[in-house]
Amino acid sequence: MPKAHTRLPNSHITVAQYASDLGLNVPVYRICDPQHGFNAYIQSFIHKVEV
């Protein structure tokens, strides 16, 4: 399984796995609650990882 992905998944469960695959320490409650904007939250980590 590659550690890097080209697209951010839509499912919050997949997002959690995506973050886990990247080795990111992301609070589960931020991932499981879309009202907290988990996509932007994950993207901010991904940006740091890729840059």
PDB file of C-alpha atoms in Angstrom:
ATOM      1  CA  MET A   1       0.000   0.000   0.000  1.00  0.00           C
ATOM      2  CA  PRO A   2       1.451   3.387  -0.987  1.00  0.00           C
ATOM      3  CA  LYS A   3       1.701   5.946   1.777  1.00  0.00           C
ATOM      4  CA  ALA A   4       0.906   8.864  -0.528  1.00  0.00           C
ATOM      5  CA  HIS A   5      -2.437   9.311  -2.258  1.00  0.00           C
ATOM      6  CA  THR A   6      -3.414  11.747  -4.975  1.00  0.00           C
ATOM      7  CA  ARG A   7      -6.990  12.363  -3.832  1.00  0.00           C
ATOM      8  CA  LEU A   8      -8.592  13.028  -0.486  1.00  0.00           C
ATOM      9  CA  PRO A   9     -11.351  10.492   0.204  1.00  0.00           C
ATOM     10  CA  ASN A  10     -14.903  11.690   0.889  1.00  0.00           C
ATOM     11  CA  SER A  11     -15.875   9.198   3.601  1.00  0.00           C
ATOM     12  CA  HIS A  12     -14.853  10.270   7.098  1.00  0.00           C
ATOM     13  CA  ILE A  13     -13.911   6.657   7.825  1.00  0.00           C
ATOM     14  CA  THR A  14     -11.665   6.632   4.777  1.00  0.00           C
ATOM     15  CA  VAL A  15     -10.265  10.001   5.813  1.00  0.00           C
ATOM     16  CA  ALA A  16      -9.377   8.502   9.178  1.00  0.00           C
ATOM     17  CA  GLN A  17      -7.635   5.623   7.441  1.00  0.00           C
ATOM     18  CA  TYR A  18      -5.968   8.086   5.066  1.00  0.00           C
ATOM     19  CA  ALA A  19      -4.554  10.030   7.993  1.00  0.00           C
ATOM     20  CA  SER A  20      -3.486   6.789   9.637  1.00  0.00           C
ATOM     21  CA  ASP A  21      -1.757   5.673   6.429  1.00  0.00           C
ATOM     22  CA  LEU A  22       0.197   8.926   6.441  1.00  0.00           C
ATOM     23  CA  GLY A  23       1.156   8.327  10.062  1.00  0.00           C
ATOM     24  CA  LEU A  24      -0.633  11.459  11.218  1.00  0.00           C
ATOM     25  CA  ASN A  25      -1.823  11.899  14.751  1.00  0.00           C
ATOM     26  CA  VAL A  26      -5.296  13.276  14.106  1.00  0.00           C
ATOM     27  CA  PRO A  27      -7.958  13.421  16.859  1.00  0.00           C
ATOM     28  CA  VAL A  28     -10.756  10.992  16.016  1.00  0.00           C
ATOM     29  CA  TYR A  29     -13.496  13.421  17.021  1.00  0.00           C
ATOM     30  CA  ARG A  30     -12.259  15.918  14.451  1.00  0.00           C
ATOM     31  CA  ILE A  31     -12.445  13.257  11.743  1.00  0.00           C
ATOM     32  CA  CYS A  32     -15.795  11.747  12.717  1.00  0.00           C
ATOM     33  CA  ASP A  33     -17.664  15.055  12.894  1.00  0.00           C
ATOM     34  CA  PRO A  34     -17.970  16.710   9.463  1.00  0.00           C
ATOM     35  CA  GLN A  35     -19.265  19.867  11.164  1.00  0.00           C
ATOM     36  CA  HIS A  36     -15.711  20.465  12.347  1.00  0.00           C
ATOM     37  CA  GLY A  37     -14.529  20.595   8.751  1.00  0.00           C
ATOM     38  CA  PHE A  38     -12.458  17.428   8.808  1.00  0.00           C
ATOM     39  CA  ASN A  39     -11.519  17.777   5.137  1.00  0.00           C
ATOM     40  CA  ALA A  40      -9.812  21.125   5.719  1.00  0.00           C
ATOM     41  CA  TYR A  41      -8.296  19.779   8.923  1.00  0.00           C
ATOM     42  CA  ILE A  42      -6.782  16.765   7.162  1.00  0.00           C
ATOM     43  CA  GLN A  43      -5.735  18.857   4.169  1.00  0.00           C
ATOM     44  CA  SER A  44      -3.720  21.142   6.442  1.00  0.00           C
ATOM     45  CA  PHE A  45      -1.751  18.117   7.653  1.00  0.00           C
ATOM     46  CA  ILE A  46      -1.359  16.711   4.156  1.00  0.00           C
ATOM     47  CA  HIS A  47      -0.023  20.041   2.944  1.00  0.00           C
ATOM     48  CA  LYS A  48       2.616  20.005   5.679  1.00  0.00           C
ATOM     49  CA  VAL A  49       3.548  16.409   4.857  1.00  0.00           C
ATOM     50  CA  GLU A  50       3.803  16.947   1.095  1.00  0.00           C
ATOM     51  CA  VAL A  51       5.736  20.235   1.346  1.00  0.00           C
TER      52      VAL A  51
END
